[in-house]
Amino acid sequence: MEEKRADPVFSDIRTEWSWVRPAIEDILEDDEYLTFLPEDVYAACINEQAHLWVTEDGFVVTVGEADAFSGERALLVWLAAAKEQGQGLVNVHEEFFMQAAKDAGYSKLTVKSRVPKMRNYLTEMGWDIETVVYSRRVSYG
């Protein structure tokens, strides 16, 4: 039987910054489409626009989003990093974040990722694909 891991703990980004920042830098380095800086994540957490959750396995940063037309509110897993890949941490901590979303009055939990493996992983766990965004740069010249 698999050992139960401790639930994520709401944490102060100032205390955790020394190890969270390099992980955010790695995420940004791997995705050219992300336009924010590590300092933007720090500021969002300090200003309580986002929340840092820490476990012994890594961290998650969540932020609330509202649909511009329906007003439906979702708790977005904005960033997530595992100290060791392949542990199935989405599955391990999904119930915790679903309850956190419910407790905060959100109607759903969302994840956005351009990592191809995440599509199959999440859909096999019962998540729905709501949209896929494609873009193409306009050329001038």
Tab-separated table of N, CA and C in Angstrom:
chain	number	residue	atom	x	y	z
A	1	MET	N	0.847	-1.188	0.000
A	1	MET	CA	0.000	0.000	0.000
A	1	MET	C	0.890	1.248	0.000
A	2	GLU	N	0.503	2.224	-0.836
A	2	GLU	CA	1.305	3.451	-0.942
A	2	GLU	C	1.144	4.316	0.297
A	3	GLU	N	2.256	4.848	0.754
A	3	GLU	CA	2.273	5.715	1.924
A	3	GLU	C	1.569	7.032	1.612
A	4	LYS	N	0.708	7.497	2.520
A	4	LYS	CA	-0.002	8.766	2.340
A	4	LYS	C	0.992	9.908	2.519
A	5	ARG	N	0.987	10.798	1.563
A	5	ARG	CA	1.852	11.980	1.656
A	5	ARG	C	1.103	13.090	2.373
A	6	ALA	N	1.857	13.964	3.009
A	6	ALA	CA	1.265	15.093	3.717
A	6	ALA	C	0.624	16.051	2.722
A	7	ASP	N	-0.473	16.672	3.140
A	7	ASP	CA	-1.141	17.665	2.304
A	7	ASP	C	-0.258	18.883	2.092
A	8	PRO	N	-0.466	19.582	0.977
A	8	PRO	CA	0.240	20.850	0.776
A	8	PRO	C	-0.077	21.839	1.900
A	9	VAL	N	0.887	22.684	2.176
A	9	VAL	CA	0.746	23.684	3.243
A	9	VAL	C	0.878	25.070	2.616
A	10	PHE	N	-0.090	25.953	2.928
A	10	PHE	CA	-0.008	27.343	2.485
A	10	PHE	C	1.266	27.931	3.071
A	11	SER	N	2.096	28.546	2.226
A	11	SER	CA	3.424	28.975	2.664
A	11	SER	C	3.734	30.403	2.245
A	12	ASP	N	4.661	31.005	2.958
A	12	ASP	CA	5.129	32.355	2.677
A	12	ASP	C	6.233	32.269	1.623
A	13	ILE	N	6.009	32.893	0.485
A	13	ILE	CA	6.983	32.811	-0.602
A	13	ILE	C	8.336	33.393	-0.201
A	14	ARG	N	8.336	34.335	0.732
A	14	ARG	CA	9.618	34.901	1.189
A	14	ARG	C	10.478	33.825	1.832
A	15	THR	N	9.859	32.943	2.576
A	15	THR	CA	10.582	31.869	3.261
A	15	THR	C	11.067	30.799	2.294
A	16	GLU	N	10.292	30.532	1.259
A	16	GLU	CA	10.576	29.433	0.332
A	16	GLU	C	11.285	29.875	-0.947
A	17	TRP	N	11.499	31.169	-1.129
A	17	TRP	CA	11.985	31.731	-2.389
A	17	TRP	C	13.307	31.135	-2.866
A	18	SER	N	14.191	30.787	-1.944
A	18	SER	CA	15.523	30.301	-2.341
A	18	SER	C	15.460	29.028	-3.180
A	19	TRP	N	14.465	28.194	-2.991
A	19	TRP	CA	14.344	26.986	-3.813
A	19	TRP	C	13.196	27.049	-4.808
A	20	VAL	N	12.204	27.903	-4.556
A	20	VAL	CA	11.079	28.052	-5.489
A	20	VAL	C	11.510	28.824	-6.733
A	21	ARG	N	12.277	29.884	-6.550
A	21	ARG	CA	12.696	30.703	-7.687
A	21	ARG	C	13.424	29.900	-8.773
A	22	PRO	N	14.438	29.084	-8.430
A	22	PRO	CA	15.109	28.313	-9.486
A	22	PRO	C	14.151	27.383	-10.243
A	23	ALA	N	13.170	26.825	-9.550
A	23	ALA	CA	12.193	25.962	-10.222
A	23	ALA	C	11.322	26.773	-11.179
A	24	ILE	N	10.939	27.977	-10.776
A	24	ILE	CA	10.165	28.854	-11.663
A	24	ILE	C	11.020	29.234	-12.870
A	25	GLU	N	12.272	29.537	-12.641
A	25	GLU	CA	13.176	29.854	-13.758
A	25	GLU	C	13.258	28.690	-14.744
A	26	ASP	N	13.304	27.455	-14.237
A	26	ASP	CA	13.332	26.277	-15.108
A	26	ASP	C	12.052	26.170	-15.930
A	27	ILE	N	10.912	26.420	-15.292
A	27	ILE	CA	9.622	26.383	-15.997
A	27	ILE	C	9.620	27.417	-17.112
A	28	LEU	N	10.073	28.622	-16.813
A	28	LEU	CA	10.091	29.696	-17.807
A	28	LEU	C	11.067	29.405	-18.943
A	29	GLU	N	12.187	28.802	-18.615
A	29	GLU	CA	13.178	28.452	-19.629
A	29	GLU	C	12.634	27.406	-20.606
A	30	ASP	N	11.781	26.516	-20.092
A	30	ASP	CA	11.231	25.439	-20.916
A	30	ASP	C	10.024	25.869	-21.748
A	31	ASP	N	9.467	27.050	-21.500
A	31	ASP	CA	8.259	27.476	-22.213
A	31	ASP	C	8.388	28.924	-22.669
A	32	GLU	N	8.724	29.105	-23.918
A	32	GLU	CA	8.934	30.445	-24.472
A	32	GLU	C	7.665	31.294	-24.500
A	33	TYR	N	6.507	30.684	-24.327
A	33	TYR	CA	5.248	31.419	-24.398
A	33	TYR	C	4.834	32.036	-23.064
A	34	LEU	N	5.480	31.668	-22.006
A	34	LEU	CA	5.172	32.279	-20.715
A	34	LEU	C	5.846	33.648	-20.670
A	35	THR	N	5.084	34.665	-20.321
A	35	THR	CA	5.572	36.041	-20.431
A	35	THR	C	5.901	36.694	-19.098
A	36	PHE	N	5.709	36.003	-18.001
A	36	PHE	CA	5.971	36.597	-16.696
A	36	PHE	C	7.386	36.270	-16.232
A	37	LEU	N	7.824	36.967	-15.225
A	37	LEU	CA	9.134	36.771	-14.592
A	37	LEU	C	8.940	36.076	-13.242
A	38	PRO	N	9.972	35.457	-12.708
A	38	PRO	CA	9.854	34.894	-11.361
A	38	PRO	C	9.391	35.945	-10.343
A	39	GLU	N	9.866	37.161	-10.519
A	39	GLU	CA	9.484	38.244	-9.596
A	39	GLU	C	7.993	38.558	-9.676
A	40	ASP	N	7.356	38.311	-10.823
A	40	ASP	CA	5.907	38.510	-10.943
A	40	ASP	C	5.157	37.502	-10.069
A	41	VAL	N	5.659	36.286	-10.027
A	41	VAL	CA	5.059	35.258	-9.173
A	41	VAL	C	5.230	35.658	-7.707
A	42	TYR	N	6.429	36.098	-7.371
A	42	TYR	CA	6.721	36.553	-6.006
A	42	TYR	C	5.760	37.675	-5.607
A	43	ALA	N	5.635	38.672	-6.464
A	43	ALA	CA	4.763	39.823	-6.172
A	43	ALA	C	3.306	39.391	-6.040
A	44	ALA	N	2.857	38.494	-6.913
A	44	ALA	CA	1.471	38.025	-6.848
A	44	ALA	C	1.199	37.323	-5.515
A	45	CYS	N	2.159	36.554	-5.046
A	45	CYS	CA	2.002	35.880	-3.752
A	45	CYS	C	2.041	36.878	-2.596
A	46	ILE	N	2.969	37.815	-2.642
A	46	ILE	CA	3.068	38.826	-1.584
A	46	ILE	C	1.782	39.648	-1.496
A	47	ASN	N	1.201	39.966	-2.662
A	47	ASN	CA	-0.016	40.780	-2.725
A	47	ASN	C	-1.298	39.954	-2.605
A	48	GLU	N	-1.153	38.671	-2.288
A	48	GLU	CA	-2.272	37.750	-2.089
A	48	GLU	C	-3.157	37.599	-3.320
A	49	GLN	N	-2.573	37.791	-4.502
A	49	GLN	CA	-3.271	37.526	-5.762
A	49	GLN	C	-3.049	36.073	-6.179
A	50	ALA	N	-2.051	35.441	-5.600
A	50	ALA	CA	-1.728	34.042	-5.840
A	50	ALA	C	-1.293	33.448	-4.505
A	51	HIS	N	-1.312	32.109	-4.439
A	51	HIS	CA	-0.949	31.442	-3.195
A	51	HIS	C	0.046	30.323	-3.457
A	52	LEU	N	1.051	30.261	-2.617
A	52	LEU	CA	2.069	29.222	-2.692
A	52	LEU	C	1.706	28.106	-1.726
A	53	TRP	N	1.718	26.869	-2.249
A	53	TRP	CA	1.468	25.666	-1.465
A	53	TRP	C	2.708	24.787	-1.569
A	54	VAL	N	3.216	24.313	-0.448
A	54	VAL	CA	4.456	23.551	-0.431
A	54	VAL	C	4.203	22.167	0.174
A	55	THR	N	4.853	21.172	-0.421
A	55	THR	CA	4.889	19.834	0.143
A	55	THR	C	6.352	19.397	0.179
A	56	GLU	N	6.594	18.249	0.750
A	56	GLU	CA	7.957	17.716	0.747
A	56	GLU	C	8.398	17.359	-0.669
A	57	ASP	N	7.425	17.245	-1.588
A	57	ASP	CA	7.712	16.826	-2.967
A	57	ASP	C	7.882	17.980	-3.950
A	58	GLY	N	7.471	19.198	-3.579
A	58	GLY	CA	7.543	20.318	-4.509
A	58	GLY	C	6.627	21.445	-4.088
A	59	PHE	N	6.146	22.188	-5.080
A	59	PHE	CA	5.252	23.305	-4.769
A	59	PHE	C	4.226	23.509	-5.877
A	60	VAL	N	3.174	24.233	-5.529
A	60	VAL	CA	2.132	24.652	-6.453
A	60	VAL	C	1.830	26.109	-6.145
A	61	VAL	N	1.619	26.900	-7.194
A	61	VAL	CA	1.129	28.264	-7.038
A	61	VAL	C	-0.249	28.302	-7.678
A	62	THR	N	-1.237	28.728	-6.902
A	62	THR	CA	-2.605	28.824	-7.415
A	62	THR	C	-3.025	30.275	-7.522
A	63	VAL	N	-3.969	30.505	-8.420
A	63	VAL	CA	-4.531	31.838	-8.614
A	63	VAL	C	-5.987	31.667	-9.041
A	64	GLY	N	-6.822	32.587	-8.646
A	64	GLY	CA	-8.223	32.535	-9.051
A	64	GLY	C	-8.417	33.174	-10.407
A	65	GLU	N	-9.338	32.596	-11.187
A	65	GLU	CA	-9.703	33.151	-12.490
A	65	GLU	C	-11.220	33.197	-12.582
A	66	ALA	N	-11.719	34.189	-13.292
A	66	ALA	CA	-13.158	34.281	-13.529
A	66	ALA	C	-13.409	34.377	-15.020
A	67	ASP	N	-14.411	33.643	-15.497
A	67	ASP	CA	-14.815	33.725	-16.891
A	67	ASP	C	-15.396	35.116	-17.132
A	68	ALA	N	-14.905	35.805	-18.156
A	68	ALA	CA	-15.313	37.186	-18.425
A	68	ALA	C	-16.799	37.315	-18.746
A	69	PHE	N	-17.426	36.259	-19.217
A	69	PHE	CA	-18.824	36.342	-19.631
A	69	PHE	C	-19.788	35.702	-18.639
A	70	SER	N	-19.441	34.532	-18.149
A	70	SER	CA	-20.356	33.837	-17.235
A	70	SER	C	-20.092	34.190	-15.773
A	71	GLY	N	-18.872	34.661	-15.490
A	71	GLY	CA	-18.499	34.949	-14.115
A	71	GLY	C	-18.094	33.711	-13.334
A	72	GLU	N	-18.147	32.521	-13.964
A	72	GLU	CA	-17.753	31.299	-13.281
A	72	GLU	C	-16.302	31.418	-12.815
A	73	ARG	N	-16.068	31.029	-11.571
A	73	ARG	CA	-14.738	31.167	-10.979
A	73	ARG	C	-14.040	29.817	-10.902
A	74	ALA	N	-12.760	29.822	-11.247
A	74	ALA	CA	-11.944	28.609	-11.216
A	74	ALA	C	-10.672	28.869	-10.429
A	75	LEU	N	-10.237	27.854	-9.717
A	75	LEU	CA	-8.932	27.897	-9.063
A	75	LEU	C	-7.939	27.287	-10.043
A	76	LEU	N	-7.028	28.097	-10.540
A	76	LEU	CA	-6.040	27.671	-11.519
A	76	LEU	C	-4.753	27.260	-10.838
A	77	VAL	N	-4.265	26.074	-11.168
A	77	VAL	CA	-2.912	25.683	-10.781
A	77	VAL	C	-2.011	26.380	-11.792
A	78	TRP	N	-1.498	27.540	-11.391
A	78	TRP	CA	-0.721	28.402	-12.276
A	78	TRP	C	0.647	27.791	-12.557
A	79	LEU	N	1.325	27.379	-11.505
A	79	LEU	CA	2.654	26.778	-11.621
A	79	LEU	C	2.737	25.594	-10.675
A	80	ALA	N	3.481	24.598	-11.103
A	80	ALA	CA	3.718	23.448	-10.244
A	80	ALA	C	5.081	22.872	-10.586
A	81	ALA	N	5.796	22.471	-9.569
A	81	ALA	CA	7.104	21.859	-9.786
A	81	ALA	C	7.310	20.761	-8.759
A	82	ALA	N	7.752	19.620	-9.257
A	82	ALA	CA	8.074	18.496	-8.393
A	82	ALA	C	9.589	18.403	-8.268
A	83	LYS	N	10.045	18.074	-7.093
A	83	LYS	CA	11.480	17.886	-6.894
A	83	LYS	C	11.968	16.682	-7.694
A	84	GLU	N	11.074	15.702	-7.877
A	84	GLU	CA	11.385	14.519	-8.669
A	84	GLU	C	10.181	14.217	-9.559
A	85	GLN	N	10.383	14.195	-10.867
A	85	GLN	CA	9.301	13.951	-11.822
A	85	GLN	C	8.811	12.510	-11.745
A	86	GLY	N	7.573	12.304	-12.212
A	86	GLY	CA	7.043	10.959	-12.347
A	86	GLY	C	6.447	10.353	-11.094
A	87	GLN	N	6.107	11.178	-10.104
A	87	GLN	CA	5.533	10.666	-8.865
A	87	GLN	C	4.007	10.708	-8.854
A	88	GLY	N	3.402	11.226	-9.928
A	88	GLY	CA	1.945	11.302	-9.987
A	88	GLY	C	1.367	12.258	-8.968
A	89	LEU	N	2.034	13.389	-8.757
A	89	LEU	CA	1.622	14.306	-7.696
A	89	LEU	C	0.281	14.982	-7.956
A	90	VAL	N	-0.104	15.116	-9.225
A	90	VAL	CA	-1.436	15.671	-9.496
A	90	VAL	C	-2.474	14.755	-8.850
A	91	ASN	N	-2.327	13.475	-9.078
A	91	ASN	CA	-3.254	12.505	-8.507
A	91	ASN	C	-3.171	12.484	-6.984
A	92	VAL	N	-1.970	12.545	-6.453
A	92	VAL	CA	-1.763	12.493	-5.007
A	92	VAL	C	-2.460	13.660	-4.304
A	93	HIS	N	-2.377	14.856	-4.886
A	93	HIS	CA	-2.889	16.053	-4.208
A	93	HIS	C	-4.167	16.616	-4.822
A	94	GLU	N	-4.743	15.928	-5.798
A	94	GLU	CA	-5.962	16.439	-6.449
A	94	GLU	C	-7.097	16.658	-5.453
A	95	GLU	N	-7.343	15.704	-4.591
A	95	GLU	CA	-8.442	15.833	-3.625
A	95	GLU	C	-8.246	17.061	-2.727
A	96	PHE	N	-7.008	17.304	-2.308
A	96	PHE	CA	-6.727	18.476	-1.468
A	96	PHE	C	-7.095	19.762	-2.201
A	97	PHE	N	-6.644	19.893	-3.458
A	97	PHE	CA	-6.909	21.132	-4.195
A	97	PHE	C	-8.367	21.256	-4.616
A	98	MET	N	-9.039	20.141	-4.855
A	98	MET	CA	-10.485	20.206	-5.124
A	98	MET	C	-11.210	20.745	-3.893
A	99	GLN	N	-10.820	20.285	-2.715
A	99	GLN	CA	-11.451	20.777	-1.488
A	99	GLN	C	-11.103	22.246	-1.245
A	100	ALA	N	-9.864	22.618	-1.515
A	100	ALA	CA	-9.460	24.025	-1.358
A	100	ALA	C	-10.275	24.913	-2.289
A	101	ALA	N	-10.487	24.457	-3.524
A	101	ALA	CA	-11.293	25.216	-4.482
A	101	ALA	C	-12.727	25.351	-3.972
A	102	LYS	N	-13.285	24.265	-3.489
A	102	LYS	CA	-14.653	24.273	-2.962
A	102	LYS	C	-14.766	25.214	-1.764
A	103	ASP	N	-13.819	25.101	-0.835
A	103	ASP	CA	-13.837	25.938	0.369
A	103	ASP	C	-13.754	27.420	0.035
A	104	ALA	N	-13.058	27.760	-1.051
A	104	ALA	CA	-12.894	29.166	-1.444
A	104	ALA	C	-14.005	29.642	-2.383
A	105	GLY	N	-14.976	28.789	-2.674
A	105	GLY	CA	-16.117	29.201	-3.482
A	105	GLY	C	-15.919	29.096	-4.990
A	106	TYR	N	-14.897	28.383	-5.422
A	106	TYR	CA	-14.681	28.187	-6.856
A	106	TYR	C	-15.543	27.029	-7.336
A	107	SER	N	-15.941	27.076	-8.614
A	107	SER	CA	-16.772	26.000	-9.156
A	107	SER	C	-15.954	24.911	-9.828
A	108	LYS	N	-14.668	25.184	-10.081
A	108	LYS	CA	-13.831	24.148	-10.690
A	108	LYS	C	-12.361	24.423	-10.422
A	109	LEU	N	-11.575	23.377	-10.645
A	109	LEU	CA	-10.118	23.425	-10.547
A	109	LEU	C	-9.590	23.272	-11.959
A	110	THR	N	-8.640	24.120	-12.361
A	110	THR	CA	-8.107	24.050	-13.717
A	110	THR	C	-6.580	23.982	-13.704
A	111	VAL	N	-6.062	23.396	-14.772
A	111	VAL	CA	-4.623	23.306	-15.007
A	111	VAL	C	-4.402	23.683	-16.460
A	112	LYS	N	-3.403	24.492	-16.723
A	112	LYS	CA	-3.021	24.835	-18.093
A	112	LYS	C	-1.588	24.366	-18.292
A	113	SER	N	-1.355	23.686	-19.400
A	113	SER	CA	-0.006	23.184	-19.656
A	113	SER	C	0.178	22.953	-21.139
A	114	ARG	N	1.365	23.219	-21.623
A	114	ARG	CA	1.671	22.871	-23.004
A	114	ARG	C	2.590	21.654	-23.062
A	115	VAL	N	2.742	20.990	-21.923
A	115	VAL	CA	3.526	19.767	-21.853
A	115	VAL	C	2.670	18.629	-22.421
A	116	PRO	N	3.078	18.030	-23.537
A	116	PRO	CA	2.250	17.010	-24.193
A	116	PRO	C	1.844	15.838	-23.288
A	117	LYS	N	2.723	15.393	-22.412
A	117	LYS	CA	2.412	14.261	-21.538
A	117	LYS	C	1.255	14.558	-20.586
A	118	MET	N	1.079	15.838	-20.244
A	118	MET	CA	0.027	16.207	-19.304
A	118	MET	C	-1.365	15.929	-19.875
A	119	ARG	N	-1.531	16.046	-21.189
A	119	ARG	CA	-2.844	15.833	-21.796
A	119	ARG	C	-3.368	14.435	-21.480
A	120	ASN	N	-2.584	13.416	-21.813
A	120	ASN	CA	-3.021	12.045	-21.551
A	120	ASN	C	-3.122	11.757	-20.063
A	121	TYR	N	-2.165	12.241	-19.308
A	121	TYR	CA	-2.147	12.008	-17.866
A	121	TYR	C	-3.427	12.541	-17.221
A	122	LEU	N	-3.774	13.785	-17.524
A	122	LEU	CA	-4.947	14.399	-16.896
A	122	LEU	C	-6.249	13.809	-17.421
A	123	THR	N	-6.362	13.590	-18.726
A	123	THR	CA	-7.613	13.046	-19.257
A	123	THR	C	-7.854	11.621	-18.757
A	124	GLU	N	-6.797	10.850	-18.575
A	124	GLU	CA	-6.953	9.498	-18.024
A	124	GLU	C	-7.423	9.533	-16.572
A	125	MET	N	-7.171	10.646	-15.889
A	125	MET	CA	-7.610	10.804	-14.498
A	125	MET	C	-9.000	11.438	-14.411
A	126	GLY	N	-9.639	11.681	-15.563
A	126	GLY	CA	-10.995	12.211	-15.544
A	126	GLY	C	-11.126	13.700	-15.781
A	127	TRP	N	-10.031	14.387	-16.060
A	127	TRP	CA	-10.088	15.812	-16.359
A	127	TRP	C	-10.600	15.996	-17.786
A	128	ASP	N	-11.282	17.108	-18.036
A	128	ASP	CA	-11.779	17.446	-19.366
A	128	ASP	C	-10.863	18.460	-20.030
A	129	ILE	N	-10.761	18.363	-21.352
A	129	ILE	CA	-10.072	19.397	-22.126
A	129	ILE	C	-11.135	20.406	-22.529
A	130	GLU	N	-11.008	21.640	-22.066
A	130	GLU	CA	-11.980	22.668	-22.398
A	130	GLU	C	-11.601	23.426	-23.656
A	131	THR	N	-10.319	23.652	-23.839
A	131	THR	CA	-9.883	24.404	-25.008
A	131	THR	C	-8.412	24.122	-25.270
A	132	VAL	N	-8.037	24.257	-26.506
A	132	VAL	CA	-6.640	24.210	-26.897
A	132	VAL	C	-6.403	25.494	-27.667
A	133	VAL	N	-5.376	26.229	-27.337
A	133	VAL	CA	-5.097	27.512	-27.970
A	133	VAL	C	-3.961	27.341	-28.967
A	134	TYR	N	-4.193	27.771	-30.181
A	134	TYR	CA	-3.159	27.773	-31.202
A	134	TYR	C	-2.876	29.217	-31.568
A	135	SER	N	-1.643	29.525	-31.861
A	135	SER	CA	-1.311	30.891	-32.261
A	135	SER	C	-0.260	30.862	-33.354
A	136	ARG	N	-0.212	31.949	-34.046
A	136	ARG	CA	0.796	32.113	-35.087
A	136	ARG	C	1.186	33.583	-35.092
A	137	ARG	N	2.452	33.841	-35.094
A	137	ARG	CA	2.954	35.218	-35.085
A	137	ARG	C	2.647	35.908	-36.407
A	138	VAL	N	2.253	37.155	-36.309
A	138	VAL	CA	2.047	37.984	-37.486
A	138	VAL	C	3.419	38.443	-37.978
A	139	SER	N	3.660	38.298	-39.273
A	139	SER	CA	4.969	38.742	-39.768
A	139	SER	C	4.831	40.126	-40.395
A	140	TYR	N	5.792	40.953	-40.103
A	140	TYR	CA	5.849	42.306	-40.656
A	140	TYR	C	7.126	42.388	-41.477
A	141	GLY	N	6.993	42.479	-42.741
A	141	GLY	CA	8.206	42.622	-43.499
A	141	GLY	C	8.246	41.919	-44.749
